[in-house]
mmCIF file of C-alpha atoms in Angstrom:
data_model
loop_
_atom_site.group_PDB
_atom_site.id
_atom_site.type_symbol
_atom_site.label_atom_id
_atom_site.label_comp_id
_atom_site.label_asym_id
_atom_site.label_seq_id
_atom_site.Cartn_x
_atom_site.Cartn_y
_atom_site.Cartn_z
ATOM 1 C CA MET T 1 27.155 -37.342 -80.754
ATOM 2 C CA SER T 2 25.380 -38.680 -77.696
ATOM 3 C CA LYS T 3 22.682 -35.937 -75.667
ATOM 4 C CA PRO T 4 23.957 -35.950 -72.259
ATOM 5 C CA SER T 5 20.450 -36.725 -70.859
ATOM 6 C CA ASP T 6 22.211 -40.179 -72.793
ATOM 7 C CA LEU T 7 24.522 -40.782 -70.248
ATOM 8 C CA ARG T 8 24.203 -43.628 -67.481
ATOM 9 C CA ILE T 9 25.265 -42.008 -64.295
ATOM 10 C CA ALA T 10 25.483 -44.474 -61.663
ATOM 11 C CA ILE T 11 26.053 -42.915 -57.692
ATOM 12 C CA ILE T 12 27.681 -44.899 -54.721
ATOM 13 C CA GLY T 13 26.354 -44.127 -51.208
ATOM 14 C CA GLY T 14 23.728 -42.150 -50.667
ATOM 15 C CA GLY T 15 24.866 -39.284 -48.217
ATOM 16 C CA VAL T 16 24.734 -35.517 -48.261
ATOM 17 C CA CYS T 17 27.215 -35.373 -51.110
ATOM 18 C CA GLY T 18 26.036 -38.250 -53.240
ATOM 19 C CA ILE T 19 21.989 -36.790 -52.926
ATOM 20 C CA THR T 20 23.869 -33.210 -53.539
ATOM 21 C CA CYS T 21 24.983 -34.224 -57.040
ATOM 22 C CA ALA T 22 21.866 -36.166 -58.355
ATOM 23 C CA VAL T 23 19.292 -33.482 -56.986
ATOM 24 C CA ALA T 24 21.724 -31.960 -58.925
ATOM 25 C CA LEU T 25 21.177 -33.393 -61.667
ATOM 26 C CA THR T 26 18.256 -33.996 -61.735
ATOM 27 C CA LYS T 27 17.818 -29.576 -61.619
ATOM 28 C CA LYS T 28 19.578 -30.802 -65.669
ATOM 29 C CA GLY T 29 16.873 -33.490 -66.820
ATOM 30 C CA ILE T 30 19.323 -36.651 -65.746
ATOM 31 C CA ASN T 31 17.878 -38.740 -62.975
ATOM 32 C CA ALA T 32 21.458 -40.597 -62.034
ATOM 33 C CA HIS T 33 20.857 -44.255 -60.443
ATOM 34 C CA ILE T 34 21.883 -43.947 -56.220
ATOM 35 C CA TYR T 35 22.835 -46.919 -54.852
ATOM 36 C CA GLU T 36 22.693 -46.790 -50.726
ATOM 37 C CA ALA T 37 24.393 -49.898 -48.741
ATOM 38 C CA LYS T 38 21.428 -49.589 -46.204
ATOM 39 C CA GLY T 39 17.700 -50.090 -46.114
ATOM 40 C CA LYS T 40 16.528 -46.413 -46.077
ATOM 41 C CA TYR T 41 18.388 -43.192 -46.285
ATOM 42 C CA GLY T 42 20.257 -42.069 -42.233
ATOM 43 C CA GLU T 43 22.644 -39.914 -41.991
ATOM 44 C CA ILE T 44 24.608 -40.970 -38.850
ATOM 45 C CA GLY T 45 25.694 -37.830 -37.021
ATOM 46 C CA ALA T 46 24.489 -34.767 -34.804
ATOM 47 C CA GLY T 47 24.312 -31.409 -36.101
ATOM 48 C CA ILE T 48 26.118 -30.635 -39.530
ATOM 49 C CA GLY T 49 27.615 -26.877 -40.490
ATOM 50 C CA ILE T 50 26.236 -25.673 -44.066
ATOM 51 C CA GLY T 51 28.401 -22.925 -45.135
ATOM 52 C CA ALA T 52 28.442 -19.889 -47.568
ATOM 53 C CA SER T 53 29.940 -21.868 -50.232
ATOM 54 C CA SER T 54 26.901 -24.381 -49.909
ATOM 55 C CA LEU T 55 24.344 -21.914 -49.275
ATOM 56 C CA GLN T 56 25.267 -20.511 -53.341
ATOM 57 C CA ILE T 57 24.288 -24.385 -53.668
ATOM 58 C CA MET T 58 21.679 -24.958 -52.354
ATOM 59 C CA ARG T 59 19.863 -21.697 -53.345
ATOM 60 C CA GLU T 60 21.102 -22.371 -56.742
ATOM 61 C CA LEU T 61 18.922 -26.036 -56.600
ATOM 62 C CA GLY T 62 15.697 -24.110 -54.709
ATOM 63 C CA ILE T 63 16.817 -25.716 -51.203
ATOM 64 C CA TYR T 64 17.596 -22.885 -50.083
ATOM 65 C CA ASP T 65 14.578 -20.926 -47.878
ATOM 66 C CA ASP T 66 13.791 -24.916 -46.765
ATOM 67 C CA LEU T 67 17.038 -25.106 -44.839
ATOM 68 C CA LEU T 68 16.248 -21.573 -43.979
ATOM 69 C CA ALA T 69 12.797 -22.988 -42.077
ATOM 70 C CA CYS T 70 14.117 -24.938 -39.196
ATOM 71 C CA THR T 71 17.018 -21.864 -37.917
ATOM 72 C CA PRO T 72 16.063 -20.284 -34.668
ATOM 73 C CA ASN T 73 14.753 -17.558 -36.324
ATOM 74 C CA PRO T 74 13.196 -19.563 -39.444
ATOM 75 C CA GLY T 75 14.143 -17.414 -42.511
ATOM 76 C CA GLU T 76 17.967 -16.258 -41.039
ATOM 77 C CA CYS T 77 21.112 -18.509 -40.811
ATOM 78 C CA ASN T 78 21.511 -18.900 -37.227
ATOM 79 C CA ILE T 79 25.226 -19.104 -37.830
ATOM 80 C CA GLN T 80 26.401 -15.391 -38.525
ATOM 81 C CA GLY T 81 30.334 -16.391 -36.989
ATOM 82 C CA PHE T 82 31.690 -17.919 -34.162
ATOM 83 C CA ARG T 83 32.565 -16.313 -30.373
ATOM 84 C CA PHE T 84 35.615 -17.890 -28.811
ATOM 85 C CA VAL T 85 36.040 -18.531 -24.912
ATOM 86 C CA PHE T 86 38.110 -19.489 -22.472
ATOM 87 C CA GLY T 87 36.638 -23.287 -21.832
ATOM 88 C CA SER T 88 37.663 -22.716 -17.789
ATOM 89 C CA GLU T 89 35.411 -21.056 -15.238
ATOM 90 C CA GLY T 90 33.995 -18.339 -15.924
ATOM 91 C CA HIS T 91 34.462 -18.568 -20.171
ATOM 92 C CA GLU T 92 36.453 -16.012 -20.864
ATOM 93 C CA GLU T 93 35.843 -14.066 -23.779
ATOM 94 C CA ILE T 94 38.787 -13.788 -26.594
ATOM 95 C CA PHE T 95 36.988 -12.623 -29.068
ATOM 96 C CA LYS T 96 34.304 -12.505 -31.985
ATOM 97 C CA MET T 97 34.920 -13.768 -35.190
ATOM 98 C CA PRO T 98 31.718 -11.945 -36.981
ATOM 99 C CA ALA T 99 31.131 -13.205 -40.767
ATOM 100 C CA ARG T 100 30.008 -11.559 -43.584
ATOM 101 C CA PRO T 101 26.557 -11.370 -44.266
ATOM 102 C CA ASP T 102 27.651 -13.092 -47.630
ATOM 103 C CA GLU T 103 29.834 -16.205 -44.931
ATOM 104 C CA TYR T 104 26.597 -17.158 -43.461
ATOM 105 C CA ALA T 105 25.826 -20.320 -42.577
ATOM 106 C CA VAL T 106 23.862 -22.421 -41.295
ATOM 107 C CA GLY T 107 23.303 -25.380 -38.689
ATOM 108 C CA ILE T 108 21.045 -28.028 -38.711
ATOM 109 C CA HIS T 109 20.741 -31.815 -37.718
ATOM 110 C CA ARG T 110 22.118 -34.043 -40.321
ATOM 111 C CA VAL T 111 18.887 -36.112 -41.068
ATOM 112 C CA THR T 112 16.832 -32.688 -41.464
ATOM 113 C CA PHE T 113 18.669 -31.747 -43.628
ATOM 114 C CA LEU T 114 19.543 -35.304 -45.709
ATOM 115 C CA ASP T 115 15.256 -34.843 -45.448
ATOM 116 C CA ILE T 116 15.104 -31.910 -47.294
ATOM 117 C CA LEU T 117 17.120 -33.431 -50.218
ATOM 118 C CA VAL T 118 15.566 -36.363 -50.785
ATOM 119 C CA LYS T 119 12.353 -34.636 -50.976
ATOM 120 C CA HIS T 120 13.527 -33.595 -54.658
ATOM 121 C CA LEU T 121 14.763 -36.522 -55.893
ATOM 122 C CA ASP T 122 12.509 -39.185 -57.583
ATOM 123 C CA PRO T 123 12.615 -42.475 -55.245
ATOM 124 C CA GLN T 124 12.421 -44.744 -58.712
ATOM 125 C CA TYR T 125 15.753 -43.914 -58.805
ATOM 126 C CA THR T 126 17.191 -45.110 -55.163
ATOM 127 C CA HIS T 127 18.277 -48.213 -54.593
ATOM 128 C CA PHE T 128 18.879 -49.221 -51.292
ATOM 129 C CA ASN T 129 20.710 -52.568 -49.739
ATOM 130 C CA LYS T 130 22.925 -51.742 -52.276
ATOM 131 C CA ARG T 131 26.778 -52.837 -51.131
ATOM 132 C CA CYS T 132 29.005 -52.142 -53.760
ATOM 133 C CA VAL T 133 32.334 -54.246 -53.954
ATOM 134 C CA ASP T 134 33.712 -53.473 -56.505
ATOM 135 C CA VAL T 135 34.271 -51.148 -60.311
ATOM 136 C CA THR T 136 35.746 -52.038 -62.984
ATOM 137 C CA VAL T 137 37.872 -49.498 -64.648
ATOM 138 C CA ALA T 138 37.091 -48.343 -67.808
ATOM 139 C CA GLU T 139 40.094 -47.317 -69.796
ATOM 140 C CA LYS T 140 41.037 -45.859 -73.659
ATOM 141 C CA PHE T 141 37.338 -44.938 -73.750
ATOM 142 C CA PRO T 142 35.857 -48.339 -73.379
ATOM 143 C CA SER T 143 31.332 -47.884 -73.872
ATOM 144 C CA SER T 144 30.999 -48.335 -70.020
ATOM 145 C CA SER T 145 32.048 -49.528 -66.727
ATOM 146 C CA THR T 146 30.235 -52.368 -64.354
ATOM 147 C CA ALA T 147 29.357 -51.684 -60.537
ATOM 148 C CA ILE T 148 29.003 -55.399 -58.772
ATOM 149 C CA PHE T 149 27.078 -55.212 -55.498
ATOM 150 C CA ASP T 150 27.588 -58.274 -52.824
ATOM 151 C CA ASP T 151 23.978 -59.345 -53.856
ATOM 152 C CA GLY T 152 26.047 -61.070 -57.396
ATOM 153 C CA SER T 153 24.064 -58.300 -59.475
ATOM 154 C CA THR T 154 25.708 -56.103 -61.617
ATOM 155 C CA ILE T 155 24.822 -52.048 -63.471
ATOM 156 C CA GLU T 156 26.376 -50.926 -66.570
ATOM 157 C CA ALA T 157 26.816 -47.103 -66.364
ATOM 158 C CA ASP T 158 29.361 -44.182 -68.388
ATOM 159 C CA VAL T 159 29.735 -42.144 -65.162
ATOM 160 C CA VAL T 160 30.574 -44.063 -61.772
ATOM 161 C CA LEU T 161 30.927 -42.037 -58.726
ATOM 162 C CA LEU T 162 32.317 -42.848 -55.702
ATOM 163 C CA ALA T 163 30.279 -40.993 -52.399
ATOM 164 C CA ASN T 164 30.194 -43.944 -50.112
ATOM 165 C CA GLY T 165 32.361 -42.127 -47.013
ATOM 166 C CA ILE T 166 35.840 -42.342 -45.075
ATOM 167 C CA LYS T 167 35.419 -46.316 -45.136
ATOM 168 C CA CYS T 168 35.134 -46.093 -49.498
ATOM 169 C CA PRO T 169 35.723 -49.377 -49.777
ATOM 170 C CA LEU T 170 36.965 -49.122 -53.573
ATOM 171 C CA ARG T 171 39.217 -46.266 -52.828
ATOM 172 C CA HIS T 172 41.840 -48.520 -54.465
ATOM 173 C CA ILE T 173 40.622 -48.547 -57.585
ATOM 174 C CA ILE T 174 41.797 -45.148 -57.861
ATOM 175 C CA THR T 175 44.579 -44.834 -55.667
ATOM 176 C CA GLY T 176 45.857 -48.830 -55.744
ATOM 177 C CA SER T 177 46.501 -49.169 -52.193
ATOM 178 C CA LYS T 178 44.280 -50.928 -49.824
ATOM 179 C CA SER T 179 42.930 -48.133 -47.605
ATOM 180 C CA ASN T 180 44.575 -44.280 -47.461
ATOM 181 C CA ALA T 181 42.409 -43.562 -44.738
ATOM 182 C CA ALA T 182 44.191 -42.343 -40.868
ATOM 183 C CA PHE T 183 43.290 -41.798 -37.392
ATOM 184 C CA GLY T 184 42.792 -38.236 -37.103
ATOM 185 C CA ASN T 185 43.811 -37.723 -33.714
ATOM 186 C CA ASN T 186 40.888 -35.913 -33.240
ATOM 187 C CA VAL T 187 38.206 -38.195 -30.618
ATOM 188 C CA CYS T 188 34.523 -36.152 -30.552
ATOM 189 C CA TYR T 189 31.738 -36.434 -28.360
ATOM 190 C CA ARG T 190 28.772 -36.078 -30.178
ATOM 191 C CA GLY T 191 25.231 -35.109 -29.126
ATOM 192 C CA LEU T 192 21.671 -33.247 -28.591
ATOM 193 C CA VAL T 193 20.590 -31.710 -25.815
ATOM 194 C CA ALA T 194 17.064 -30.558 -25.763
ATOM 195 C CA ARG T 195 16.476 -27.313 -24.250
ATOM 196 C CA GLU T 196 13.412 -28.773 -22.452
ATOM 197 C CA GLU T 197 15.497 -30.582 -20.719
ATOM 198 C CA THR T 198 17.784 -28.275 -19.547
ATOM 199 C CA LYS T 199 14.801 -25.996 -18.209
ATOM 200 C CA LYS T 200 13.493 -29.264 -15.910
ATOM 201 C CA ARG T 201 17.413 -28.839 -14.694
ATOM 202 C CA GLY T 202 17.167 -25.395 -13.913
ATOM 203 C CA ILE T 203 20.202 -24.974 -16.562
ATOM 204 C CA GLU T 204 20.903 -21.924 -18.339
ATOM 205 C CA THR T 205 21.451 -21.411 -21.210
ATOM 206 C CA THR T 206 21.005 -18.508 -22.990
ATOM 207 C CA TYR T 207 24.739 -17.292 -23.318
ATOM 208 C CA TRP T 208 25.139 -20.293 -25.617
ATOM 209 C CA ASP T 209 22.955 -19.237 -28.419
ATOM 210 C CA GLU T 210 25.580 -17.368 -30.044
ATOM 211 C CA PRO T 211 27.577 -20.422 -31.560
ATOM 212 C CA THR T 212 30.175 -20.720 -30.038
ATOM 213 C CA ILE T 213 33.952 -22.707 -29.322
ATOM 214 C CA ALA T 214 35.393 -23.235 -25.709
ATOM 215 C CA ILE T 215 38.596 -23.387 -25.917
ATOM 216 C CA GLY T 216 40.968 -25.782 -23.215
ATOM 217 C CA ASN T 217 44.346 -27.065 -23.831
ATOM 218 C CA ASN T 218 43.854 -29.585 -26.270
ATOM 219 C CA ARG T 219 40.803 -29.558 -25.891
ATOM 220 C CA SER T 220 37.586 -27.711 -27.635
ATOM 221 C CA LEU T 221 33.874 -27.701 -26.528
ATOM 222 C CA VAL T 222 31.633 -26.649 -30.000
ATOM 223 C CA ILE T 223 28.181 -25.973 -28.620
ATOM 224 C CA TYR T 224 24.907 -24.104 -30.216
ATOM 225 C CA PRO T 225 21.529 -23.941 -31.216
ATOM 226 C CA ILE T 226 19.354 -26.489 -34.092
ATOM 227 C CA ASN T 227 16.134 -27.764 -34.667
ATOM 228 C CA GLY T 228 14.635 -23.752 -34.161
ATOM 229 C CA GLY T 229 16.750 -24.109 -30.867
ATOM 230 C CA ALA T 230 14.957 -26.490 -28.910
ATOM 231 C CA VAL T 231 17.796 -28.389 -29.434
ATOM 232 C CA LEU T 232 21.694 -27.621 -28.897
ATOM 233 C CA ASN T 233 24.205 -29.713 -30.329
ATOM 234 C CA ILE T 234 27.059 -30.370 -28.836
ATOM 235 C CA ALA T 235 30.874 -31.688 -30.050
ATOM 236 C CA ALA T 236 33.031 -31.809 -27.540
ATOM 237 C CA PHE T 237 37.544 -32.656 -29.583
ATOM 238 C CA VAL T 238 39.700 -34.614 -27.958
ATOM 239 C CA THR T 239 43.071 -34.313 -29.503
ATOM 240 C CA ARG T 240 46.114 -35.122 -29.734
ATOM 241 C CA TYR T 241 48.765 -32.521 -32.389
ATOM 242 C CA GLY T 242 50.903 -33.444 -30.656
ATOM 243 C CA TYR T 243 51.840 -36.523 -32.640
ATOM 244 C CA ALA T 244 52.174 -36.662 -37.413
ATOM 245 C CA ILE T 245 49.395 -38.393 -38.383
ATOM 246 C CA GLY T 246 50.040 -41.678 -38.399
ATOM 247 C CA HIS T 247 52.375 -41.710 -35.589
ATOM 248 C CA PRO T 248 52.406 -45.374 -33.749
ATOM 249 C CA ASP T 249 51.813 -44.125 -30.401
ATOM 250 C CA VAL T 250 48.516 -42.733 -31.529
ATOM 251 C CA ALA T 251 47.566 -44.753 -34.923
ATOM 252 C CA ARG T 252 44.718 -46.562 -34.889
ATOM 253 C CA ASP T 253 44.021 -50.371 -37.113
ATOM 254 C CA ASP T 254 42.241 -49.860 -39.531
ATOM 255 C CA SER T 255 39.008 -52.604 -38.177
ATOM 256 C CA ALA T 256 39.160 -50.522 -34.854
ATOM 257 C CA PRO T 257 35.210 -48.877 -34.658
ATOM 258 C CA THR T 258 35.267 -45.139 -34.989
ATOM 259 C CA LEU T 259 32.251 -44.631 -33.694
ATOM 260 C CA GLU T 260 31.093 -46.373 -29.368
ATOM 261 C CA VAL T 261 28.567 -44.780 -27.584
ATOM 262 C CA VAL T 262 30.376 -44.231 -23.704
ATOM 263 C CA SER T 263 29.362 -42.935 -20.180
ATOM 264 C CA ASN T 264 28.594 -39.584 -19.510
ATOM 265 C CA GLU T 265 31.569 -40.029 -16.482
ATOM 266 C CA GLU T 266 34.026 -40.174 -19.630
ATOM 267 C CA LEU T 267 32.933 -37.257 -20.992
ATOM 268 C CA LEU T 268 32.851 -35.252 -17.468
ATOM 269 C CA GLU T 269 36.306 -36.527 -16.847
ATOM 270 C CA LYS T 270 37.649 -35.193 -19.980
ATOM 271 C CA PHE T 271 37.025 -31.645 -19.470
ATOM 272 C CA LYS T 272 36.369 -31.871 -15.540
ATOM 273 C CA ASP T 273 38.534 -28.418 -15.553
ATOM 274 C CA TYR T 274 35.817 -26.776 -18.278
ATOM 275 C CA ASP T 275 33.052 -24.102 -16.888
ATOM 276 C CA SER T 276 30.099 -25.334 -14.795
ATOM 277 C CA ASN T 277 27.706 -24.307 -16.798
ATOM 278 C CA LEU T 278 29.273 -26.080 -19.507
ATOM 279 C CA LEU T 279 29.811 -28.933 -17.456
ATOM 280 C CA SER T 280 26.283 -28.734 -16.756
ATOM 281 C CA ILE T 281 25.479 -28.574 -20.103
ATOM 282 C CA LEU T 282 27.325 -32.350 -20.647
ATOM 283 C CA GLY T 283 25.970 -33.645 -18.374
ATOM 284 C CA CYS T 284 22.229 -34.229 -19.973
ATOM 285 C CA LEU T 285 24.650 -36.351 -22.045
ATOM 286 C CA ALA T 286 23.832 -39.437 -20.777
ATOM 287 C CA LYS T 287 25.323 -41.800 -23.901
ATOM 288 C CA PRO T 288 27.557 -39.444 -25.709
ATOM 289 C CA ASN T 289 28.618 -40.896 -29.190
ATOM 290 C CA LYS T 290 32.667 -41.181 -29.196
ATOM 291 C CA TRP T 291 33.960 -40.471 -32.671
ATOM 292 C CA TYR T 292 37.959 -41.590 -33.773
ATOM 293 C CA ILE T 293 37.372 -39.118 -36.451
ATOM 294 C CA ASN T 294 39.843 -40.607 -38.986
ATOM 295 C CA VAL T 295 40.594 -38.437 -42.077
ATOM 296 C CA VAL T 296 41.787 -39.316 -45.969
ATOM 297 C CA TYR T 297 45.821 -39.555 -45.248
ATOM 298 C CA PRO T 298 48.190 -38.521 -47.064
ATOM 299 C CA HIS T 299 46.239 -36.629 -49.927
ATOM 300 C CA LEU T 300 45.733 -38.240 -53.218
ATOM 301 C CA ASP T 301 47.144 -37.989 -55.972
ATOM 302 C CA SER T 302 43.819 -37.803 -57.677
ATOM 303 C CA PHE T 303 40.386 -38.438 -57.486
ATOM 304 C CA VAL T 304 39.625 -39.907 -61.207
ATOM 305 C CA LYS T 305 40.437 -43.026 -62.650
ATOM 306 C CA GLY T 306 38.475 -43.921 -66.353
ATOM 307 C CA ARG T 307 34.641 -43.823 -65.593
ATOM 308 C CA VAL T 308 35.497 -43.554 -62.159
ATOM 309 C CA ALA T 309 35.331 -40.597 -59.718
ATOM 310 C CA LEU T 310 35.305 -40.056 -55.519
ATOM 311 C CA LEU T 311 33.662 -37.473 -53.770
ATOM 312 C CA GLY T 312 33.484 -35.785 -50.290
ATOM 313 C CA ASP T 313 34.442 -37.696 -47.798
ATOM 314 C CA ALA T 314 35.643 -40.668 -49.832
ATOM 315 C CA ALA T 315 38.340 -38.991 -51.781
ATOM 316 C CA HIS T 316 39.012 -35.885 -48.696
ATOM 317 C CA ALA T 317 37.889 -36.046 -45.602
ATOM 318 C CA MET T 318 39.157 -33.923 -43.420
ATOM 319 C CA VAL T 319 38.897 -32.785 -39.432
ATOM 320 C CA PRO T 320 35.953 -31.007 -39.112
ATOM 321 C CA HIS T 321 37.262 -27.516 -37.586
ATOM 322 C CA LEU T 322 36.174 -25.627 -40.211
ATOM 323 C CA TYR T 323 32.999 -27.327 -40.753
ATOM 324 C CA ALA T 324 33.553 -27.631 -43.933
ATOM 325 C CA GLY T 325 33.867 -31.410 -44.535
ATOM 326 C CA ALA T 326 30.115 -31.345 -45.901
ATOM 327 C CA GLY T 327 30.276 -28.236 -48.078
ATOM 328 C CA GLN T 328 33.524 -29.839 -49.848
ATOM 329 C CA GLY T 329 31.411 -32.831 -50.573
ATOM 330 C CA ILE T 330 28.582 -30.579 -51.688
ATOM 331 C CA GLU T 331 30.716 -28.903 -54.120
ATOM 332 C CA ASP T 332 32.133 -31.724 -56.003
ATOM 333 C CA GLY T 333 29.205 -32.840 -55.799
ATOM 334 C CA TYR T 334 27.180 -29.770 -57.537
ATOM 335 C CA LEU T 335 30.468 -29.266 -59.858
ATOM 336 C CA LEU T 336 29.776 -33.183 -61.049
ATOM 337 C CA ALA T 337 26.788 -32.385 -61.747
ATOM 338 C CA GLN T 338 27.823 -29.583 -64.055
ATOM 339 C CA LEU T 339 30.546 -30.848 -65.952
ATOM 340 C CA LEU T 340 28.007 -34.540 -66.609
ATOM 341 C CA SER T 341 24.923 -32.328 -68.036
ATOM 342 C CA HIS T 342 26.906 -30.332 -70.072
ATOM 343 C CA PRO T 343 25.656 -30.213 -74.077
ATOM 344 C CA GLN T 344 29.758 -30.838 -74.978
ATOM 345 C CA THR T 345 30.141 -33.652 -72.342
ATOM 346 C CA THR T 346 29.034 -37.164 -73.947
ATOM 347 C CA SER T 347 29.966 -41.231 -73.638
ATOM 348 C CA GLU T 348 33.407 -40.529 -75.726
ATOM 349 C CA ASN T 349 35.115 -37.979 -73.847
ATOM 350 C CA VAL T 350 33.690 -37.893 -69.852
ATOM 351 C CA GLU T 351 36.771 -39.564 -68.969
ATOM 352 C CA VAL T 352 38.480 -36.595 -69.975
ATOM 353 C CA VAL T 353 36.169 -34.407 -67.982
ATOM 354 C CA LEU T 354 36.423 -36.060 -65.167
ATOM 355 C CA GLU T 355 40.181 -35.308 -65.286
ATOM 356 C CA ALA T 356 39.310 -31.495 -65.324
ATOM 357 C CA TYR T 357 36.795 -32.612 -61.910
ATOM 358 C CA ASP T 358 39.870 -33.342 -60.611
ATOM 359 C CA ALA T 359 41.953 -30.964 -61.889
ATOM 360 C CA VAL T 360 40.251 -28.005 -60.240
ATOM 361 C CA ARG T 361 38.511 -30.004 -57.518
ATOM 362 C CA ARG T 362 41.692 -31.826 -55.549
ATOM 363 C CA PRO T 363 43.743 -28.610 -55.061
ATOM 364 C CA ARG T 364 40.733 -26.254 -53.448
ATOM 365 C CA SER T 365 39.477 -29.678 -51.509
ATOM 366 C CA GLN T 366 43.308 -29.953 -50.070
ATOM 367 C CA LYS T 367 43.490 -27.140 -48.981
ATOM 368 C CA VAL T 368 40.463 -26.787 -47.159
ATOM 369 C CA TRP T 369 41.971 -29.822 -45.324
ATOM 370 C CA ASP T 370 45.015 -28.414 -45.179
ATOM 371 C CA ASP T 371 42.944 -25.297 -43.283
ATOM 372 C CA SER T 372 40.867 -27.149 -41.267
ATOM 373 C CA TYR T 373 43.944 -29.241 -39.472
ATOM 374 C CA ALA T 374 45.027 -25.868 -38.827
ATOM 375 C CA ALA T 375 42.233 -24.445 -37.311
ATOM 376 C CA GLY T 376 41.747 -28.059 -35.532
ATOM 377 C CA LYS T 377 45.343 -26.945 -33.696
ATOM 378 C CA ALA T 378 44.546 -23.467 -33.043
ATOM 379 C CA GLN T 379 41.476 -23.943 -31.313
ATOM 380 C CA ALA T 380 42.809 -26.059 -28.602
ATOM 381 C CA GLY T 381 45.201 -24.549 -28.086
ATOM 382 C CA MET T 382 47.659 -25.697 -30.451
ATOM 383 C CA GLY T 383 48.295 -23.243 -32.697
ATOM 384 C CA PRO T 384 51.844 -21.790 -33.873
ATOM 385 C CA SER T 385 51.064 -18.703 -31.331
ATOM 386 C CA GLY T 386 50.407 -20.278 -28.080
ATOM 387 C CA PHE T 387 47.605 -20.655 -25.782
ATOM 388 C CA THR T 388 47.231 -17.011 -24.615
ATOM 389 C CA LYS T 389 44.707 -15.147 -25.814
ATOM 390 C CA ASP T 390 46.287 -13.018 -28.261
ATOM 391 C CA GLY T 391 47.595 -16.033 -29.636
ATOM 392 C CA ILE T 392 44.215 -17.709 -30.661
ATOM 393 C CA ILE T 393 43.541 -14.893 -32.015
ATOM 394 C CA ASN T 394 46.511 -14.345 -34.040
ATOM 395 C CA ASP T 395 46.191 -18.588 -35.134
ATOM 396 C CA VAL T 396 42.252 -18.104 -36.470
ATOM 397 C CA THR T 397 41.704 -14.693 -37.735
ATOM 398 C CA GLY T 398 41.028 -14.648 -41.713
ATOM 399 C CA ILE T 399 41.450 -19.420 -40.947
ATOM 400 C CA MET T 400 37.977 -18.788 -42.861
ATOM 401 C CA ASP T 401 38.741 -16.912 -46.289
ATOM 402 C CA PHE T 402 40.543 -19.882 -48.286
ATOM 403 C CA VAL T 403 36.964 -21.475 -47.641
ATOM 404 C CA ASN T 404 34.474 -19.179 -48.015
ATOM 405 C CA SER T 405 36.484 -17.937 -51.837
ATOM 406 C CA TYR T 406 33.827 -20.380 -52.961
ATOM 407 C CA LYS T 407 31.656 -18.315 -56.043
ATOM 408 C CA LEU T 408 29.257 -20.224 -57.656
ATOM 409 C CA GLY T 409 29.711 -20.779 -60.560
ATOM 410 C CA ASP T 410 33.785 -20.000 -61.369
ATOM 411 C CA GLU T 411 34.594 -23.076 -61.179
ATOM 412 C CA LEU T 412 32.482 -24.589 -64.307
ATOM 413 C CA MET T 413 34.082 -21.696 -66.417
ATOM 414 C CA GLN T 414 38.168 -22.639 -64.950
ATOM 415 C CA VAL T 415 36.719 -26.493 -66.491
ATOM 416 C CA GLU T 416 35.906 -25.033 -70.095
ATOM 417 C CA VAL T 417 38.276 -23.047 -70.351
ATOM 418 C CA MET T 418 41.351 -26.483 -69.990
ATOM 419 C CA LEU T 419 38.784 -28.533 -72.215
ATOM 420 C CA LYS T 420 38.477 -25.710 -75.085
ATOM 421 C CA GLU T 421 42.369 -26.265 -74.430
ATOM 422 C CA ARG T 422 42.266 -29.016 -75.252
ATOM 423 C CA SER T 423 39.612 -28.973 -78.043
ATOM 424 C CA VAL T 424 37.263 -30.739 -76.199
ATOM 425 C CA TRP T 425 34.303 -28.754 -75.983
ATOM 426 C CA VAL T 426 34.407 -25.972 -78.407
#
């Protein structure tokens, strides 16, 4: 029986979930190799929500204190629930959805989060400018898989983990189809507003120190402070929930760009009936990024094939309305690290171990996908109970319960039961 440290693990993609997996493996004494297509680490996007489940994992990995050092009140989680208001003038409060202390979250700049994670990696195991174009799928327990890169180089690995995002060009290895990505009927205008800039313009922003979702008809605006409170993270959504995903009236071609830099005028026009204070803050975004949010749709039948596994957005990219997409990738990466470093996981049984990963992670992440889509509808006034105060309260209440039900260690115990029943582990 080979030792866990003998497993050769290749992680394709150097984003949050791939690096989390690598960090978790490092803590277990395994140095996975990361292959990143770009010339350096760097997440795209603005703020990211690190939810309760991810914070459990960050604490286990020794990263929790570094995260909390970046919050407006250092040492404290800066998302302790959300306030819901109407987006119209006066931003009438609908209700507050407080969280228990074990449900608190952290809002942080993506790049800052990535920098914190990378500090826990040995740089010699990261390989930049390595775009993976194919992986041979090992079946029936051959010795390894081969990853092929666009520069003609190849590497052999016992396990290949595909963590290269929603645009993952290798998803077809698992699914057999060219693309399982589709436009999620959501456009998001994103940007960061420096508090210093709002002060120069005489804009009052203290009301928005509390994480808030401002709801409008088929729109929502999420605002909360990051970077020690010096910056307001803005995510302004325009939605088309009246259509099914993939409907020809709203579908976008796979080759269409997912990111555009647009004018401030376009953003203000989309939210012209919103509160004047919010519009003043939006006016500080000179050139907002316009994101066409793609999702994995329909749900995949499997995240694994042979010695190759999907994780993160490559497996289950979702709309961001539960602030759980990154968290689901972090949960994927953490469980994979626990399984691949387990003393009873070997090169001979690793395919069965990956099947157990799929059996546990796929149902949970796809349920969170469904809940995120439902939350998006409710936050855009399109929930089943209608665009009224009582309707929104009814549709939003409890929507976080499932995603917050995660308990560190439970999934590993589920896998242990499965593998012992199959006599893979003893």
